[in-house]
Structures are given as structure tokens and as C-alpha cells.
mmCIF file with all atom_site columns, C-alpha atoms in Angstrom:
data_model
loop_
_atom_site.group_PDB
_atom_site.id
_atom_site.type_symbol
_atom_site.label_atom_id
_atom_site.label_alt_id
_atom_site.label_comp_id
_atom_site.label_asym_id
_atom_site.label_entity_id
_atom_site.label_seq_id
_atom_site.pdbx_PDB_ins_code
_atom_site.Cartn_x
_atom_site.Cartn_y
_atom_site.Cartn_z
_atom_site.occupancy
_atom_site.B_iso_or_equiv
_atom_site.pdbx_formal_charge
_atom_site.auth_seq_id
_atom_site.auth_comp_id
_atom_site.auth_asym_id
_atom_site.auth_atom_id
_atom_site.pdbx_PDB_model_num
ATOM 1   C CA . MET A 1 1   ? 110.792 87.737  102.142 1.00 40.00 ? 1   MET A CA 1
ATOM 2   C CA . SER A 1 2   ? 111.048 88.196  98.405  1.00 40.00 ? 2   SER A CA 1
ATOM 3   C CA . GLY A 1 3   ? 109.738 91.185  96.495  1.00 43.00 ? 3   GLY A CA 1
ATOM 4   C CA . GLY A 1 4   ? 107.061 88.929  94.988  1.00 44.00 ? 4   GLY A CA 1
ATOM 5   C CA . ASP A 1 5   ? 105.382 88.547  98.376  1.00 48.00 ? 5   ASP A CA 1
ATOM 6   C CA . SER A 1 6   ? 104.617 92.249  98.481  1.00 50.00 ? 6   SER A CA 1
ATOM 7   C CA . HIS A 1 7   ? 102.411 91.955  95.403  1.00 50.00 ? 7   HIS A CA 1
ATOM 8   C CA . SER A 1 8   ? 99.952  89.742  97.256  1.00 74.00 ? 8   SER A CA 1
ATOM 9   C CA . VAL A 1 9   ? 99.356  92.300  100.043 1.00 87.00 ? 9   VAL A CA 1
ATOM 10  C CA . LEU A 1 10  ? 100.236 95.574  98.311  1.00 93.00 ? 10  LEU A CA 1
ATOM 11  C CA . GLY A 1 11  ? 99.004  97.345  95.197  1.00 92.00 ? 11  GLY A CA 1
ATOM 12  C CA . LEU A 1 12  ? 96.095  99.532  94.186  1.00 88.00 ? 12  LEU A CA 1
ATOM 13  C CA . GLU A 1 13  ? 95.060  100.637 90.734  1.00 87.00 ? 13  GLU A CA 1
ATOM 14  C CA . HIS A 1 14  ? 95.181  104.343 89.859  1.00 85.00 ? 14  HIS A CA 1
ATOM 15  C CA . GLY A 1 15  ? 92.302  106.284 91.432  1.00 82.00 ? 15  GLY A CA 1
ATOM 16  C CA . ALA A 1 16  ? 90.671  103.242 93.033  1.00 87.00 ? 16  ALA A CA 1
ATOM 17  C CA . VAL A 1 17  ? 89.764  102.979 96.708  1.00 92.00 ? 17  VAL A CA 1
ATOM 18  C CA . ARG A 1 18  ? 89.787  99.515  98.237  1.00 93.00 ? 18  ARG A CA 1
ATOM 19  C CA . LEU A 1 19  ? 90.524  98.600  101.847 1.00 95.00 ? 19  LEU A CA 1
ATOM 20  C CA . SER A 1 20  ? 92.324  95.452  102.951 1.00 96.00 ? 20  SER A CA 1
ATOM 21  C CA . ASP A 1 21  ? 92.396  93.811  106.358 1.00 96.00 ? 21  ASP A CA 1
ATOM 22  C CA . HIS A 1 22  ? 95.453  94.706  108.399 1.00 96.00 ? 22  HIS A CA 1
ATOM 23  C CA . THR A 1 23  ? 98.401  92.362  108.094 1.00 96.00 ? 23  THR A CA 1
ATOM 24  C CA . GLN A 1 24  ? 101.711 92.242  109.982 1.00 94.00 ? 24  GLN A CA 1
ATOM 25  C CA . LEU A 1 25  ? 103.344 91.902  106.571 1.00 96.00 ? 25  LEU A CA 1
ATOM 26  C CA . TRP A 1 26  ? 102.880 95.664  106.093 1.00 97.00 ? 26  TRP A CA 1
ATOM 27  C CA . ALA A 1 27  ? 105.275 96.400  108.960 1.00 96.00 ? 27  ALA A CA 1
ATOM 28  C CA . ASP A 1 28  ? 107.735 93.811  107.629 1.00 96.00 ? 28  ASP A CA 1
ATOM 29  C CA . LEU A 1 29  ? 107.543 95.207  104.091 1.00 97.00 ? 29  LEU A CA 1
ATOM 30  C CA . TYR A 1 30  ? 108.070 98.716  105.458 1.00 97.00 ? 30  TYR A CA 1
ATOM 31  C CA . LEU A 1 31  ? 111.283 97.593  107.168 1.00 97.00 ? 31  LEU A CA 1
ATOM 32  C CA . GLU A 1 32  ? 112.514 96.080  103.893 1.00 97.00 ? 32  GLU A CA 1
ATOM 33  C CA . GLU A 1 33  ? 111.685 99.246  101.965 1.00 97.00 ? 33  GLU A CA 1
ATOM 34  C CA . GLU A 1 34  ? 113.222 101.432 104.666 1.00 98.00 ? 34  GLU A CA 1
ATOM 35  C CA . LYS A 1 35  ? 116.569 99.726  104.039 1.00 98.00 ? 35  LYS A CA 1
ATOM 36  C CA . ARG A 1 36  ? 116.298 100.316 100.280 1.00 98.00 ? 36  ARG A CA 1
ATOM 37  C CA . ILE A 1 37  ? 115.339 103.987 100.711 1.00 98.00 ? 37  ILE A CA 1
ATOM 38  C CA . LYS A 1 38  ? 118.047 104.669 103.284 1.00 98.00 ? 38  LYS A CA 1
ATOM 39  C CA . ALA A 1 39  ? 120.630 103.042 101.017 1.00 98.00 ? 39  ALA A CA 1
ATOM 40  C CA . ALA A 1 40  ? 119.499 105.320 98.169  1.00 98.00 ? 40  ALA A CA 1
ATOM 41  C CA . VAL A 1 41  ? 118.882 108.649 99.941  1.00 98.00 ? 41  VAL A CA 1
ATOM 42  C CA . GLY A 1 42  ? 120.029 108.182 103.522 1.00 97.00 ? 42  GLY A CA 1
ATOM 43  C CA . HIS A 1 43  ? 122.660 110.873 103.034 1.00 97.00 ? 43  HIS A CA 1
ATOM 44  C CA . LEU A 1 44  ? 119.920 113.360 102.050 1.00 97.00 ? 44  LEU A CA 1
ATOM 45  C CA . ILE A 1 45  ? 117.315 112.662 104.728 1.00 98.00 ? 45  ILE A CA 1
ATOM 46  C CA . VAL A 1 46  ? 117.194 113.181 108.489 1.00 98.00 ? 46  VAL A CA 1
ATOM 47  C CA . ASP A 1 47  ? 114.643 110.445 109.272 1.00 98.00 ? 47  ASP A CA 1
ATOM 48  C CA . LEU A 1 48  ? 112.212 108.010 107.652 1.00 98.00 ? 48  LEU A CA 1
ATOM 49  C CA . GLN A 1 49  ? 108.869 106.929 109.124 1.00 98.00 ? 49  GLN A CA 1
ATOM 50  C CA . HIS A 1 50  ? 106.031 104.517 108.295 1.00 98.00 ? 50  HIS A CA 1
ATOM 51  C CA . ILE A 1 51  ? 102.809 106.566 108.279 1.00 98.00 ? 51  ILE A CA 1
ATOM 52  C CA . GLY A 1 52  ? 99.235  106.127 107.135 1.00 95.00 ? 52  GLY A CA 1
ATOM 53  C CA . SER A 1 53  ? 96.828  103.365 108.025 1.00 96.00 ? 53  SER A CA 1
ATOM 54  C CA . THR A 1 54  ? 99.206  100.514 107.184 1.00 97.00 ? 54  THR A CA 1
ATOM 55  C CA . ALA A 1 55  ? 101.256 101.794 110.150 1.00 98.00 ? 55  ALA A CA 1
ATOM 56  C CA . ILE A 1 56  ? 98.312  101.460 112.568 1.00 97.00 ? 56  ILE A CA 1
ATOM 57  C CA . PRO A 1 57  ? 97.885  97.888  113.824 1.00 95.00 ? 57  PRO A CA 1
ATOM 58  C CA . GLY A 1 58  ? 94.428  96.375  113.611 1.00 95.00 ? 58  GLY A CA 1
ATOM 59  C CA . ILE A 1 59  ? 92.685  98.680  111.141 1.00 97.00 ? 59  ILE A CA 1
ATOM 60  C CA . LYS A 1 60  ? 91.898  98.238  107.480 1.00 97.00 ? 60  LYS A CA 1
ATOM 61  C CA . ALA A 1 61  ? 93.885  100.271 104.983 1.00 96.00 ? 61  ALA A CA 1
ATOM 62  C CA . LYS A 1 62  ? 94.387  100.821 101.308 1.00 95.00 ? 62  LYS A CA 1
ATOM 63  C CA . PRO A 1 63  ? 97.083  98.275  100.391 1.00 96.00 ? 63  PRO A CA 1
ATOM 64  C CA . ILE A 1 64  ? 99.729  100.942 99.810  1.00 95.00 ? 64  ILE A CA 1
ATOM 65  C CA . LEU A 1 65  ? 102.627 101.622 102.193 1.00 97.00 ? 65  LEU A CA 1
ATOM 66  C CA . ASP A 1 66  ? 102.800 105.313 103.056 1.00 97.00 ? 66  ASP A CA 1
ATOM 67  C CA . MET A 1 67  ? 106.177 106.522 104.187 1.00 98.00 ? 67  MET A CA 1
ATOM 68  C CA . MET A 1 68  ? 107.576 109.921 105.077 1.00 98.00 ? 68  MET A CA 1
ATOM 69  C CA . ALA A 1 69  ? 111.156 111.088 104.699 1.00 98.00 ? 69  ALA A CA 1
ATOM 70  C CA . GLY A 1 70  ? 112.263 114.231 106.463 1.00 98.00 ? 70  GLY A CA 1
ATOM 71  C CA . VAL A 1 71  ? 114.812 116.527 104.822 1.00 97.00 ? 71  VAL A CA 1
ATOM 72  C CA . ALA A 1 72  ? 116.587 119.346 106.654 1.00 97.00 ? 72  ALA A CA 1
ATOM 73  C CA . GLN A 1 73  ? 115.323 121.942 104.151 1.00 95.00 ? 73  GLN A CA 1
ATOM 74  C CA . LEU A 1 74  ? 112.384 121.346 101.811 1.00 93.00 ? 74  LEU A CA 1
ATOM 75  C CA . GLU A 1 75  ? 114.481 122.655 98.904  1.00 91.00 ? 75  GLU A CA 1
ATOM 76  C CA . LYS A 1 76  ? 116.565 119.481 99.218  1.00 90.00 ? 76  LYS A CA 1
ATOM 77  C CA . ALA A 1 77  ? 113.583 117.225 98.452  1.00 93.00 ? 77  ALA A CA 1
ATOM 78  C CA . LEU A 1 78  ? 114.156 117.094 94.716  1.00 93.00 ? 78  LEU A CA 1
ATOM 79  C CA . LEU A 1 79  ? 117.750 115.972 95.260  1.00 96.00 ? 79  LEU A CA 1
ATOM 80  C CA . CYS A 1 80  ? 116.099 112.657 96.187  1.00 97.00 ? 80  CYS A CA 1
ATOM 81  C CA . LYS A 1 81  ? 114.511 112.323 92.725  1.00 97.00 ? 81  LYS A CA 1
ATOM 82  C CA . ALA A 1 82  ? 117.303 110.566 90.785  1.00 97.00 ? 82  ALA A CA 1
ATOM 83  C CA . PRO A 1 83  ? 118.320 108.143 93.569  1.00 98.00 ? 83  PRO A CA 1
ATOM 84  C CA . LEU A 1 84  ? 114.668 107.240 94.201  1.00 98.00 ? 84  LEU A CA 1
ATOM 85  C CA . GLU A 1 85  ? 114.020 106.727 90.491  1.00 97.00 ? 85  GLU A CA 1
ATOM 86  C CA . ALA A 1 86  ? 116.961 104.302 90.501  1.00 97.00 ? 86  ALA A CA 1
ATOM 87  C CA . ILE A 1 87  ? 115.091 102.092 93.007  1.00 97.00 ? 87  ILE A CA 1
ATOM 88  C CA . GLY A 1 88  ? 111.742 102.211 91.211  1.00 97.00 ? 88  GLY A CA 1
ATOM 89  C CA . TYR A 1 89  ? 110.043 105.383 92.413  1.00 98.00 ? 89  TYR A CA 1
ATOM 90  C CA . ASP A 1 90  ? 108.640 108.095 90.192  1.00 96.00 ? 90  ASP A CA 1
ATOM 91  C CA . TYR A 1 91  ? 108.120 111.710 91.184  1.00 96.00 ? 91  TYR A CA 1
ATOM 92  C CA . ILE A 1 92  ? 104.443 112.659 91.102  1.00 93.00 ? 92  ILE A CA 1
ATOM 93  C CA . ALA A 1 93  ? 104.751 116.310 90.126  1.00 86.00 ? 93  ALA A CA 1
ATOM 94  C CA . GLN A 1 94  ? 100.982 116.682 89.818  1.00 78.00 ? 94  GLN A CA 1
ATOM 95  C CA . ALA A 1 95  ? 100.288 115.475 93.383  1.00 80.00 ? 95  ALA A CA 1
ATOM 96  C CA . GLY A 1 96  ? 99.704  119.103 94.322  1.00 78.00 ? 96  GLY A CA 1
ATOM 97  C CA . ILE A 1 97  ? 100.213 118.731 98.064  1.00 82.00 ? 97  ILE A CA 1
ATOM 98  C CA . ALA A 1 98  ? 101.774 121.866 99.540  1.00 84.00 ? 98  ALA A CA 1
ATOM 99  C CA . ASN A 1 99  ? 105.190 121.374 101.175 1.00 88.00 ? 99  ASN A CA 1
ATOM 100 C CA . ASP A 1 100 ? 105.179 117.684 100.215 1.00 92.00 ? 100 ASP A CA 1
ATOM 101 C CA . TYR A 1 101 ? 107.101 116.032 97.385  1.00 95.00 ? 101 TYR A CA 1
ATOM 102 C CA . VAL A 1 102 ? 105.379 112.747 96.586  1.00 95.00 ? 102 VAL A CA 1
ATOM 103 C CA . PHE A 1 103 ? 107.025 109.728 94.982  1.00 97.00 ? 103 PHE A CA 1
ATOM 104 C CA . GLY A 1 104 ? 105.174 106.568 93.998  1.00 96.00 ? 104 GLY A CA 1
ATOM 105 C CA . LYS A 1 105 ? 106.235 103.026 93.256  1.00 96.00 ? 105 LYS A CA 1
ATOM 106 C CA . GLY A 1 106 ? 104.464 100.609 90.959  1.00 93.00 ? 106 GLY A CA 1
ATOM 107 C CA . VAL A 1 107 ? 101.888 101.073 88.214  1.00 89.00 ? 107 VAL A CA 1
ATOM 108 C CA . ALA A 1 108 ? 99.332  99.651  90.608  1.00 91.00 ? 108 ALA A CA 1
ATOM 109 C CA . ARG A 1 109 ? 100.758 101.708 93.472  1.00 93.00 ? 109 ARG A CA 1
ATOM 110 C CA . THR A 1 110 ? 102.421 99.731  96.240  1.00 96.00 ? 110 THR A CA 1
ATOM 111 C CA . HIS A 1 111 ? 104.307 102.558 97.992  1.00 97.00 ? 111 HIS A CA 1
ATOM 112 C CA . TYR A 1 112 ? 104.096 106.308 98.441  1.00 96.00 ? 112 TYR A CA 1
ATOM 113 C CA . LEU A 1 113 ? 106.985 108.287 99.834  1.00 98.00 ? 113 LEU A CA 1
ATOM 114 C CA . HIS A 1 114 ? 106.285 111.814 101.034 1.00 97.00 ? 114 HIS A CA 1
ATOM 115 C CA . VAL A 1 115 ? 109.408 113.957 101.311 1.00 97.00 ? 115 VAL A CA 1
ATOM 116 C CA . VAL A 1 116 ? 108.727 116.822 103.700 1.00 97.00 ? 116 VAL A CA 1
ATOM 117 C CA . GLU A 1 117 ? 110.652 119.192 105.923 1.00 97.00 ? 117 GLU A CA 1
ATOM 118 C CA . TYR A 1 118 ? 111.856 117.349 109.015 1.00 98.00 ? 118 TYR A CA 1
ATOM 119 C CA . GLY A 1 119 ? 110.179 118.828 112.102 1.00 97.00 ? 119 GLY A CA 1
ATOM 120 C CA . GLY A 1 120 ? 107.818 120.966 110.015 1.00 96.00 ? 120 GLY A CA 1
ATOM 121 C CA . ALA A 1 121 ? 104.024 120.942 110.243 1.00 95.00 ? 121 ALA A CA 1
ATOM 122 C CA . LYS A 1 122 ? 103.575 118.063 107.756 1.00 95.00 ? 122 LYS A CA 1
ATOM 123 C CA . TRP A 1 123 ? 106.124 115.970 109.631 1.00 97.00 ? 123 TRP A CA 1
ATOM 124 C CA . THR A 1 124 ? 104.650 116.567 113.078 1.00 97.00 ? 124 THR A CA 1
ATOM 125 C CA . ASP A 1 125 ? 101.003 116.268 111.941 1.00 97.00 ? 125 ASP A CA 1
ATOM 126 C CA . HIS A 1 126 ? 101.554 112.886 110.249 1.00 97.00 ? 126 HIS A CA 1
ATOM 127 C CA . LEU A 1 127 ? 103.359 111.492 113.287 1.00 98.00 ? 127 LEU A CA 1
ATOM 128 C CA . ARG A 1 128 ? 100.846 112.918 115.761 1.00 98.00 ? 128 ARG A CA 1
ATOM 129 C CA . PHE A 1 129 ? 97.945  111.356 113.853 1.00 98.00 ? 129 PHE A CA 1
ATOM 130 C CA . ARG A 1 130 ? 99.659  107.969 113.552 1.00 98.00 ? 130 ARG A CA 1
ATOM 131 C CA . ASP A 1 131 ? 100.751 107.914 117.188 1.00 98.00 ? 131 ASP A CA 1
ATOM 132 C CA . ARG A 1 132 ? 97.344  108.980 118.539 1.00 98.00 ? 132 ARG A CA 1
ATOM 133 C CA . LEU A 1 133 ? 95.633  106.158 116.626 1.00 98.00 ? 133 LEU A CA 1
ATOM 134 C CA . ARG A 1 134 ? 98.284  103.629 117.656 1.00 97.00 ? 134 ARG A CA 1
ATOM 135 C CA . SER A 1 135 ? 97.761  104.518 121.323 1.00 97.00 ? 135 SER A CA 1
ATOM 136 C CA . ASP A 1 136 ? 93.935  104.767 121.239 1.00 97.00 ? 136 ASP A CA 1
ATOM 137 C CA . PRO A 1 137 ? 92.188  101.664 119.835 1.00 96.00 ? 137 PRO A CA 1
ATOM 138 C CA . VAL A 1 138 ? 88.751  103.292 120.145 1.00 97.00 ? 138 VAL A CA 1
ATOM 139 C CA . LEU A 1 139 ? 89.879  106.248 118.043 1.00 97.00 ? 139 LEU A CA 1
ATOM 140 C CA . ALA A 1 140 ? 91.519  103.878 115.546 1.00 97.00 ? 140 ALA A CA 1
ATOM 141 C CA . GLN A 1 141 ? 88.286  101.899 115.197 1.00 97.00 ? 141 GLN A CA 1
ATOM 142 C CA . ALA A 1 142 ? 86.302  105.126 114.649 1.00 97.00 ? 142 ALA A CA 1
ATOM 143 C CA . TYR A 1 143 ? 88.737  106.028 111.867 1.00 98.00 ? 143 TYR A CA 1
ATOM 144 C CA . GLU A 1 144 ? 88.368  102.564 110.351 1.00 97.00 ? 144 GLU A CA 1
ATOM 145 C CA . ARG A 1 145 ? 84.554  102.874 110.337 1.00 97.00 ? 145 ARG A CA 1
ATOM 146 C CA . LEU A 1 146 ? 84.806  106.264 108.621 1.00 97.00 ? 146 LEU A CA 1
ATOM 147 C CA . LYS A 1 147 ? 87.211  104.842 106.033 1.00 96.00 ? 147 LYS A CA 1
ATOM 148 C CA . GLU A 1 148 ? 84.887  101.898 105.341 1.00 96.00 ? 148 GLU A CA 1
ATOM 149 C CA . GLU A 1 149 ? 81.935  104.232 104.801 1.00 97.00 ? 149 GLU A CA 1
ATOM 150 C CA . LEU A 1 150 ? 83.941  106.574 102.578 1.00 96.00 ? 150 LEU A CA 1
ATOM 151 C CA . SER A 1 151 ? 85.501  103.728 100.583 1.00 94.00 ? 151 SER A CA 1
ATOM 152 C CA . ARG A 1 152 ? 81.999  102.569 99.623  1.00 94.00 ? 152 ARG A CA 1
ATOM 153 C CA . LYS A 1 153 ? 80.886  106.103 98.789  1.00 95.00 ? 153 LYS A CA 1
ATOM 154 C CA . PHE A 1 154 ? 84.008  107.082 96.832  1.00 93.00 ? 154 PHE A CA 1
ATOM 155 C CA . SER A 1 155 ? 85.288  103.727 95.529  1.00 90.00 ? 155 SER A CA 1
ATOM 156 C CA . ASP A 1 156 ? 86.289  105.292 92.213  1.00 89.00 ? 156 ASP A CA 1
ATOM 157 C CA . SER A 1 157 ? 87.752  108.580 93.480  1.00 89.00 ? 157 SER A CA 1
ATOM 158 C CA . ARG A 1 158 ? 90.771  108.516 95.726  1.00 85.00 ? 158 ARG A CA 1
ATOM 159 C CA . ALA A 1 159 ? 90.806  112.335 95.782  1.00 85.00 ? 159 ALA A CA 1
ATOM 160 C CA . LYS A 1 160 ? 87.230  112.568 97.122  1.00 93.00 ? 160 LYS A CA 1
ATOM 161 C CA . TYR A 1 161 ? 87.951  109.776 99.610  1.00 93.00 ? 161 TYR A CA 1
ATOM 162 C CA . HIS A 1 162 ? 90.997  111.658 100.953 1.00 90.00 ? 162 HIS A CA 1
ATOM 163 C CA . ASP A 1 163 ? 89.150  114.990 101.083 1.00 92.00 ? 163 ASP A CA 1
ATOM 164 C CA . ALA A 1 164 ? 86.287  113.411 103.027 1.00 95.00 ? 164 ALA A CA 1
ATOM 165 C CA . LYS A 1 165 ? 88.717  112.091 105.699 1.00 96.00 ? 165 LYS A CA 1
ATOM 166 C CA . SER A 1 166 ? 90.428  115.448 106.222 1.00 94.00 ? 166 SER A CA 1
ATOM 167 C CA . LYS A 1 167 ? 88.052  116.800 108.897 1.00 95.00 ? 167 LYS A CA 1
ATOM 168 C CA . PHE A 1 168 ? 88.536  113.706 111.086 1.00 96.00 ? 168 PHE A CA 1
ATOM 169 C CA . ILE A 1 169 ? 92.314  113.843 110.633 1.00 96.00 ? 169 ILE A CA 1
ATOM 170 C CA . SER A 1 170 ? 92.471  117.566 111.425 1.00 95.00 ? 170 SER A CA 1
ATOM 171 C CA . GLU A 1 171 ? 90.439  117.066 114.612 1.00 96.00 ? 171 GLU A CA 1
ATOM 172 C CA . VAL A 1 172 ? 92.704  114.229 115.789 1.00 96.00 ? 172 VAL A CA 1
ATOM 173 C CA . VAL A 1 173 ? 95.866  116.234 115.074 1.00 96.00 ? 173 VAL A CA 1
ATOM 174 C CA . ALA A 1 174 ? 94.482  119.332 116.847 1.00 95.00 ? 174 ALA A CA 1
ATOM 175 C CA . ALA A 1 175 ? 93.311  117.440 119.960 1.00 91.00 ? 175 ALA A CA 1
#
């Protein structure tokens, strides 16, 4: 698959909230990007995972691949900056997410890479949420309904959309 194919199923303008129907291409595009990221920063990371709604089969998602790289110590996260910039990522210093270094790809964002401490709370919470929704279709559909409602309510504010989902996510992670 060429890089051009990703533009038809990935990409979201800054701040906008729009959901797309699930496509198997997201998993395929993740595998392609995983190879690129591992080639660039594989020596700096412990593991790389596909997270977020594009990693949950059958539910709608914002057309942006969310990925998570685990580093042995969080202080090593910024060592990833130059190699990631070389493959098209930019460091989003103003993301403001505690214990999470966020890198984005594309002007209309197609990928987000969260660099967090491997095995830390961010790492385990993201994987627990993803895995619970993957294994429970009823829970996944409830999340999709919430996302559809919130995407209509906050179509022009990604920050408000994310904040409004946090209670649901916290409850799933804690269960």
C-alpha cells in the first residue's frame, strides 16, 4: 500500500472532531507506520502499540492513528524527537498531557504518537481500555454511541470532546 492510500482514510484538520466508519485499513496502516517508527527509534523504545479507537474493530473513530511507544525512563522520551522529526513527526510541546510526550504527523493530523513510560500508569491504562473494548462488543458500542453524541456536541473543539469522554474512559479502566 502506498503512502497516498492513507490520505483517503486518515487525516483530520486542527481542532475538528469528525468520526469515520471503522476500516481494516487502519490496522494495515498501523503496521506500516510501526515499521517506520521502529526503524527510527526502535533502539530507544521498549514497545510500540496501536491504541485509541482506530485500534478497536467495529467502532467509529476520528481518522487519526493513535500509537503509544514505551520508553524505559520517561526522561528518554525527548531522545526520540530528532529521529521522529526525520520521518515526518513534530513534537507537540503544548499538548500538556502529564507524563506523555506527544508527536503528531501531518498538517491535517494523520498520526499521533504518545511516548510514555513503559509499564507506567499511562501505558497500562491505555492498553487496559483498548483491550477491554476489544473483548467486549457491548462496551465498545456504548463508547461509540457516546463518541457520536459528543462529536455532534463538540464538533469544533477536540479538547472539549476529549474531556467529555474522560469519565467513561476512567470507569472502564478502573473496572
